[in-house]
PDB file of C-alpha atoms in Angstrom:
ATOM      1  CA  MET H 722      -8.870  18.077 -15.317  1.00 73.00           C
ATOM      2  CA  LYS H 723      -7.424  14.912 -14.123  1.00 82.00           C
ATOM      3  CA  LEU H 724      -8.834  12.265 -11.916  1.00 87.00           C
ATOM      4  CA  GLY H 725      -7.093  11.874  -8.582  1.00 91.00           C
ATOM      5  CA  ARG H 726      -6.884   8.555  -6.549  1.00 91.00           C
ATOM      6  CA  LEU H 727      -9.424   5.927  -6.429  1.00 94.00           C
ATOM      7  CA  ASN H 728     -11.121   6.632  -3.198  1.00 93.00           C
ATOM      8  CA  HIS H 729     -13.594   3.664  -2.916  1.00 96.00           C
ATOM      9  CA  ILE H 730     -15.629   0.973  -4.702  1.00 97.00           C
ATOM     10  CA  GLY H 731     -19.426   1.103  -3.633  1.00 97.00           C
ATOM     11  CA  VAL H 732     -21.055  -2.250  -3.147  1.00 98.00           C
ATOM     12  CA  ALA H 733     -24.699  -2.463  -2.936  1.00 97.00           C
ATOM     13  CA  THR H 734     -25.947  -4.907  -0.458  1.00 97.00           C
ATOM     14  CA  PRO H 735     -29.218  -6.288   0.851  1.00 97.00           C
ATOM     15  CA  SER H 736     -27.677  -6.271   4.319  1.00 97.00           C
ATOM     16  CA  ILE H 737     -24.812  -4.358   5.566  1.00 98.00           C
ATOM     17  CA  ALA H 738     -24.733  -6.629   8.752  1.00 97.00           C
ATOM     18  CA  ASP H 739     -24.246  -9.788   6.532  1.00 97.00           C
ATOM     19  CA  SER H 740     -21.760  -7.985   4.326  1.00 97.00           C
ATOM     20  CA  ILE H 741     -19.620  -6.890   7.314  1.00 97.00           C
ATOM     21  CA  VAL H 742     -19.334 -10.640   8.228  1.00 96.00           C
ATOM     22  CA  PHE H 743     -18.196 -11.468   4.654  1.00 96.00           C
ATOM     23  CA  TRP H 744     -15.663  -8.548   4.503  1.00 95.00           C
ATOM     24  CA  ARG H 745     -14.358  -9.466   7.931  1.00 94.00           C
ATOM     25  CA  ASP H 746     -14.284 -13.138   7.693  1.00 95.00           C
ATOM     26  CA  VAL H 747     -13.457 -13.925   3.994  1.00 95.00           C
ATOM     27  CA  MET H 748     -11.774 -10.922   2.780  1.00 92.00           C
ATOM     28  CA  GLY H 749      -9.773 -10.049   5.860  1.00 89.00           C
ATOM     29  CA  ALA H 750     -10.926  -6.439   6.343  1.00 91.00           C
ATOM     30  CA  THR H 751      -8.567  -4.523   8.544  1.00 85.00           C
ATOM     31  CA  LYS H 752     -11.304  -1.943   9.906  1.00 91.00           C
ATOM     32  CA  ILE H 753     -14.956  -1.789   9.811  1.00 95.00           C
ATOM     33  CA  HIS H 754     -16.208   1.536  10.549  1.00 96.00           C
ATOM     34  CA  GLU H 755     -19.503   2.321  12.275  1.00 97.00           C
ATOM     35  CA  PRO H 756     -22.552   2.151   9.762  1.00 98.00           C
ATOM     36  CA  PHE H 757     -24.541   5.322   9.415  1.00 97.00           C
ATOM     37  CA  GLU H 758     -27.639   6.699   7.638  1.00 96.00           C
ATOM     38  CA  LEU H 759     -27.519   9.230   4.912  1.00 94.00           C
ATOM     39  CA  PRO H 760     -31.432  10.029   4.814  1.00 93.00           C
ATOM     40  CA  GLU H 761     -30.980  12.537   2.024  1.00 90.00           C
ATOM     41  CA  GLN H 762     -29.578   9.969  -0.062  1.00 90.00           C
ATOM     42  CA  GLY H 763     -31.837   7.148   0.797  1.00 94.00           C
ATOM     43  CA  VAL H 764     -28.935   4.775   2.212  1.00 95.00           C
ATOM     44  CA  LYS H 765     -27.312   3.332   4.979  1.00 97.00           C
ATOM     45  CA  VAL H 766     -23.448   3.171   4.590  1.00 97.00           C
ATOM     46  CA  CYS H 767     -20.599   1.331   5.987  1.00 98.00           C
ATOM     47  CA  PHE H 768     -16.987   1.931   5.049  1.00 97.00           C
ATOM     48  CA  VAL H 769     -14.771  -1.180   5.162  1.00 96.00           C
ATOM     49  CA  ASP H 770     -10.892  -1.062   4.823  1.00 93.00           C
ATOM     50  CA  THR H 771      -9.191  -3.962   3.143  1.00 88.00           C
ATOM     51  CA  PRO H 772      -5.564  -5.022   3.793  1.00 84.00           C
ATOM     52  CA  GLY H 773      -2.905  -3.158   1.883  1.00 79.00           C
ATOM     53  CA  ALA H 774       0.177  -4.588   0.363  1.00 71.00           C
ATOM     54  CA  ASP H 775       2.832  -6.346   2.576  1.00 66.00           C
ATOM     55  CA  GLY H 776       0.211  -6.389   5.276  1.00 61.00           C
ATOM     56  CA  ALA H 777      -0.319  -2.679   5.458  1.00 58.00           C
ATOM     57  CA  LEU H 778      -3.559  -1.569   7.054  1.00 60.00           C
ATOM     58  CA  ASN H 779      -4.179   0.951   4.180  1.00 69.00           C
ATOM     59  CA  GLY H 780      -5.732  -0.907   1.311  1.00 79.00           C
ATOM     60  CA  THR H 781      -8.696  -0.029  -0.718  1.00 87.00           C
ATOM     61  CA  GLN H 782     -11.732   1.242   0.928  1.00 93.00           C
ATOM     62  CA  ILE H 783     -15.141  -0.342   0.243  1.00 96.00           C
ATOM     63  CA  GLU H 784     -18.333   1.575   0.744  1.00 97.00           C
ATOM     64  CA  LEU H 785     -21.317  -0.834   1.610  1.00 98.00           C
ATOM     65  CA  ILE H 786     -24.460   0.585   0.646  1.00 97.00           C
ATOM     66  CA  GLU H 787     -27.813  -0.685   1.890  1.00 97.00           C
ATOM     67  CA  PRO H 788     -31.229   1.077   0.639  1.00 96.00           C
ATOM     68  CA  LEU H 789     -33.439   2.830   3.197  1.00 96.00           C
ATOM     69  CA  PRO H 790     -37.199   2.401   2.567  1.00 94.00           C
ATOM     70  CA  GLY H 791     -38.181   4.504  -0.537  1.00 91.00           C
ATOM     71  CA  ASN H 792     -34.605   4.399  -2.330  1.00 91.00           C
ATOM     72  CA  ALA H 793     -35.730   3.129  -5.742  1.00 89.00           C
ATOM     73  CA  GLY H 794     -32.439   3.315  -7.394  1.00 90.00           C
ATOM     74  CA  ILE H 795     -30.535   0.967  -5.025  1.00 93.00           C
ATOM     75  CA  ALA H 796     -33.700  -1.229  -4.621  1.00 92.00           C
ATOM     76  CA  ALA H 797     -33.919  -1.651  -8.448  1.00 93.00           C
ATOM     77  CA  PHE H 798     -30.143  -2.506  -8.585  1.00 94.00           C
ATOM     78  CA  LEU H 799     -30.611  -5.157  -5.833  1.00 96.00           C
ATOM     79  CA  ALA H 800     -33.850  -6.412  -7.739  1.00 95.00           C
ATOM     80  CA  LYS H 801     -31.456  -7.324 -10.747  1.00 95.00           C
ATOM     81  CA  ASN H 802     -28.699  -8.325  -8.477  1.00 96.00           C
ATOM     82  CA  PRO H 803     -30.299 -10.052  -5.345  1.00 96.00           C
ATOM     83  CA  ALA H 804     -26.940 -10.790  -3.606  1.00 95.00           C
ATOM     84  CA  GLY H 805     -25.651  -7.262  -4.100  1.00 96.00           C
ATOM     85  CA  GLY H 806     -22.594  -6.344  -6.183  1.00 97.00           C
ATOM     86  CA  GLN H 807     -20.354  -3.544  -7.338  1.00 97.00           C
ATOM     87  CA  HIS H 808     -22.442  -0.525  -7.726  1.00 97.00           C
ATOM     88  CA  HIS H 809     -19.865   2.405  -8.606  1.00 97.00           C
ATOM     89  CA  MET H 810     -16.290   3.484  -8.303  1.00 98.00           C
ATOM     90  CA  CYS H 811     -15.348   6.670  -6.842  1.00 97.00           C
ATOM     91  CA  TYR H 812     -12.460   8.962  -7.776  1.00 97.00           C
ATOM     92  CA  GLU H 813     -11.107  12.222  -6.032  1.00 96.00           C
ATOM     93  CA  VAL H 814     -10.597  15.496  -7.608  1.00 97.00           C
ATOM     94  CA  PRO H 815      -9.301  18.841  -6.006  1.00 95.00           C
ATOM     95  CA  ASP H 816     -12.290  20.790  -7.320  1.00 96.00           C
ATOM     96  CA  ILE H 817     -15.697  19.458  -7.685  1.00 97.00           C
ATOM     97  CA  HIS H 818     -17.227  22.288  -9.848  1.00 97.00           C
ATOM     98  CA  ALA H 819     -14.141  22.279 -12.197  1.00 97.00           C
ATOM     99  CA  ALA H 820     -14.498  18.437 -12.631  1.00 97.00           C
ATOM    100  CA  LYS H 821     -18.321  18.708 -13.226  1.00 98.00           C
ATOM    101  CA  ALA H 822     -17.650  21.413 -15.897  1.00 97.00           C
ATOM    102  CA  ALA H 823     -14.846  19.314 -17.524  1.00 97.00           C
ATOM    103  CA  PHE H 824     -17.200  16.308 -17.698  1.00 97.00           C
ATOM    104  CA  GLU H 825     -20.079  18.347 -18.977  1.00 98.00           C
ATOM    105  CA  ALA H 826     -17.769  19.934 -21.514  1.00 97.00           C
ATOM    106  CA  LEU H 827     -16.657  16.345 -22.845  1.00 97.00           C
ATOM    107  CA  GLY H 828     -20.519  15.595 -23.358  1.00 97.00           C
ATOM    108  CA  LYS H 829     -20.697  13.261 -20.234  1.00 98.00           C
ATOM    109  CA  ARG H 830     -23.966  13.105 -18.429  1.00 98.00           C
ATOM    110  CA  VAL H 831     -23.517  14.227 -14.802  1.00 98.00           C
ATOM    111  CA  LEU H 832     -26.498  12.951 -12.822  1.00 97.00           C
ATOM    112  CA  GLY H 833     -27.482  15.909 -10.606  1.00 95.00           C
ATOM    113  CA  GLU H 834     -25.767  18.787  -8.921  1.00 96.00           C
ATOM    114  CA  PRO H 835     -22.784  18.196  -6.431  1.00 97.00           C
ATOM    115  CA  ARG H 836     -24.126  17.240  -3.000  1.00 96.00           C
ATOM    116  CA  ILE H 837     -22.586  16.203   0.232  1.00 95.00           C
ATOM    117  CA  GLY H 838     -21.661  12.503   0.040  1.00 94.00           C
ATOM    118  CA  ALA H 839     -20.792   9.780   2.663  1.00 93.00           C
ATOM    119  CA  HIS H 840     -17.256  11.198   3.390  1.00 92.00           C
ATOM    120  CA  GLY H 841     -18.868  14.515   4.221  1.00 93.00           C
ATOM    121  CA  THR H 842     -17.384  16.177   0.949  1.00 95.00           C
ATOM    122  CA  LEU H 843     -19.046  17.240  -2.271  1.00 97.00           C
ATOM    123  CA  ILE H 844     -19.834  14.494  -4.974  1.00 97.00           C
ATOM    124  CA  PHE H 845     -21.534  13.867  -8.188  1.00 98.00           C
ATOM    125  CA  PHE H 846     -22.179  10.833 -10.197  1.00 97.00           C
ATOM    126  CA  VAL H 847     -21.447  10.340 -14.157  1.00 98.00           C
ATOM    127  CA  HIS H 848     -23.777   8.095 -16.070  1.00 97.00           C
ATOM    128  CA  PRO H 849     -22.168   4.560 -16.704  1.00 97.00           C
ATOM    129  CA  LYS H 850     -22.919   4.834 -20.386  1.00 97.00           C
ATOM    130  CA  ASP H 851     -20.555   7.624 -20.674  1.00 97.00           C
ATOM    131  CA  MET H 852     -17.898   5.969 -18.396  1.00 96.00           C
ATOM    132  CA  GLY H 853     -17.220   2.493 -19.838  1.00 96.00           C
ATOM    133  CA  GLY H 854     -20.165   0.868 -18.395  1.00 97.00           C
ATOM    134  CA  VAL H 855     -19.334   1.964 -14.694  1.00 97.00           C
ATOM    135  CA  LEU H 856     -21.289   4.213 -12.683  1.00 97.00           C
ATOM    136  CA  THR H 857     -18.594   6.821 -11.512  1.00 98.00           C
ATOM    137  CA  GLU H 858     -18.655   8.916  -8.332  1.00 98.00           C
ATOM    138  CA  ILE H 859     -16.601  11.912  -8.330  1.00 98.00           C
ATOM    139  CA  MET H 860     -15.893  13.467  -4.963  1.00 97.00           C
ATOM    140  CA  GLU H 861     -13.817  16.470  -3.947  1.00 96.00           C
ATOM    141  CA  THR H 862     -10.752  15.402  -2.064  1.00 93.00           C
ATOM    142  CA  PRO H 863     -11.546  15.381   1.801  1.00 86.00           C
ATOM    143  CA  LYS H 864      -9.677  18.005   3.655  1.00 80.00           C
ATOM    144  CA  GLY H 865      -6.850  16.330   5.446  1.00 69.00           C
ATOM    145  CA  GLY H 866      -6.636  13.699   2.667  1.00 50.00           C
ATOM    146  CA  HIS H 867      -9.038  11.160   4.269  1.00 50.00           C
TER     147      HIS H 867
END
């Protein structure tokens, strides 16, 4: 199993609205997608596209994550990091179930079963203690490559 491209970096925030201003005005975001809620995961999400090399519009995508009421995980992260911060990195794989089996065969702690993520494709997370200190999201490559 080989990891595919870095799909996005997840950034927890106490306010998506405030974070949008930062990413637009300070970081030069090229596109800010419409925020939406994922009630089954207890979060509100907004994808932000950063500038690419040589002025291209296809830089790294940032996933802003704001907890909905009752989301203890993101709320605990924000309690430790009140201004927010990097929450996870997400890599693509062609087959989510094969990737899960491969991580488990390596003794890595997979956090839960594959489920639908913010891009509408299957995801799972791998414990940061098994991934060099970084919470890692694995997602099946979206159909059509986006």
